[in-house]
């Protein structure tokens, strides 16, 4: 199973997420959340990641491209503005216990992608209380 699908098991731990190939559902999700991140379900390295806001004229082409006109699944998530400055964290577990530090992946100021392969900056920092809680889930 794709690791992006596992987030569905822990909805209280992550941004609202929709996995679909239905472009109308994606548009409804955008209307509900106002700003979203869209990416292919089976992708990595920051490839084909888009941020859309309501009334974005590229909405249709982004949804068509990611889903191949409804033939492939994509993942859409509510945009989290704190990712732009704080990054997203990778927490490592050994025997179910988190290491005391996380690796934050912080996007470049001109980019929305927090992928190291796409130029994001890596920063090691102590685990936050929320990250400790998440690791215990």
XYZ file of C-alpha atoms in Angstrom:
137
model
C 0.000 0.000 0.000
C 1.179 3.519 -0.783
C 2.448 5.363 2.312
C 0.274 8.383 1.480
C -2.830 6.221 1.993
C -1.858 5.398 5.584
C -2.740 8.960 6.628
C -6.408 8.030 6.169
C -6.092 5.802 9.231
C -5.108 8.791 11.392
C -7.321 11.722 10.332
C -6.850 13.457 13.694
C -3.108 13.639 13.010
C -2.971 15.340 9.626
C -4.514 17.958 7.398
C -7.889 17.129 5.842
C -7.096 14.803 2.946
C -8.952 13.438 -0.055
C -7.725 10.597 -2.263
C -9.710 10.492 -5.482
C -9.675 10.460 -9.239
C -12.935 12.405 -9.453
C -12.227 15.973 -10.562
C -15.594 17.234 -9.278
C -14.723 15.923 -5.808
C -11.366 17.692 -6.018
C -13.086 20.960 -6.968
C -15.527 20.568 -4.053
C -12.599 19.974 -1.684
C -10.959 23.169 -2.963
C -14.188 25.132 -2.409
C -14.433 23.742 1.123
C -10.842 24.509 2.141
C -9.974 27.562 0.041
C -6.357 26.573 -0.598
C -5.082 23.053 -1.239
C -2.003 21.037 -2.154
C -2.472 18.555 -5.020
C -0.100 15.736 -5.902
C -0.080 12.384 -7.642
C -0.777 9.462 -5.341
C 2.211 7.545 -6.686
C 4.855 10.250 -6.863
C 7.944 11.360 -4.995
C 10.750 13.879 -5.028
C 8.480 16.897 -5.327
C 7.302 16.013 -8.823
C 3.923 17.374 -9.921
C 3.015 19.092 -6.651
C 0.656 22.030 -7.086
C -0.882 24.571 -4.725
C -4.286 25.877 -5.795
C -6.510 28.607 -4.420
C -10.196 29.128 -5.105
C -10.923 30.478 -8.573
C -7.431 29.490 -9.807
C -7.624 29.408 -13.589
C -5.263 26.415 -13.628
C -7.569 24.262 -11.499
C -8.973 22.254 -14.402
C -5.657 21.504 -16.061
C -4.038 20.571 -12.732
C -6.846 18.115 -11.929
C -6.805 16.715 -15.479
C -3.022 16.273 -15.398
C -2.872 14.641 -11.967
C -5.762 12.241 -12.599
C -5.118 11.668 -16.310
C -8.725 12.671 -16.909
C -10.049 10.486 -14.101
C -7.920 7.396 -14.730
C -5.374 7.853 -11.907
C -5.753 8.677 -8.247
C -4.426 11.902 -6.790
C -4.209 13.213 -3.250
C -5.402 16.658 -2.213
C -4.861 18.176 1.210
C -5.773 21.423 2.903
C -2.847 23.834 2.593
C -0.984 24.332 5.881
C 0.701 27.775 5.792
C 3.123 26.910 8.604
C 4.849 24.405 6.298
C 6.278 27.352 4.326
C 8.294 28.561 7.330
C 8.565 25.598 9.703
C 8.652 22.780 7.160
C 7.273 19.306 7.589
C 9.013 16.915 9.946
C 10.328 13.418 9.490
C 10.339 11.568 12.797
C 12.312 8.338 13.029
C 11.193 5.492 15.287
C 13.351 2.660 16.586
C 11.447 -0.227 18.178
C 8.386 2.039 18.255
C 10.133 4.842 20.125
C 10.878 8.202 18.496
C 14.397 9.528 18.331
C 14.640 12.846 20.223
C 15.190 14.825 17.012
C 13.220 15.351 13.814
C 14.336 16.326 10.332
C 12.360 19.352 9.147
C 12.176 19.899 5.387
C 11.722 23.622 4.787
C 10.719 24.866 1.314
C 12.715 27.554 -0.428
C 11.008 30.983 -0.246
C 10.105 30.820 -3.955
C 8.745 27.243 -3.873
C 5.926 25.338 -2.156
C 7.693 21.977 -2.196
C 9.307 20.700 0.979
C 11.180 17.940 -0.810
C 14.944 17.832 -0.420
C 15.246 16.590 -4.008
C 13.425 19.764 -5.101
C 15.771 22.066 -3.177
C 14.176 22.284 0.269
C 16.467 22.952 3.227
C 16.987 20.267 5.878
C 17.050 21.268 9.529
C 17.527 18.936 12.497
C 15.582 20.055 15.555
C 14.262 18.605 18.815
C 10.894 16.868 18.663
C 7.921 19.046 19.541
C 5.273 17.875 21.995
C 2.869 17.351 19.084
C 5.436 15.209 17.251
C 5.916 13.106 20.386
C 2.138 12.680 20.587
C 1.928 11.760 16.899
C 4.728 9.202 17.267
C 2.742 7.526 20.025
C -0.253 6.971 17.756
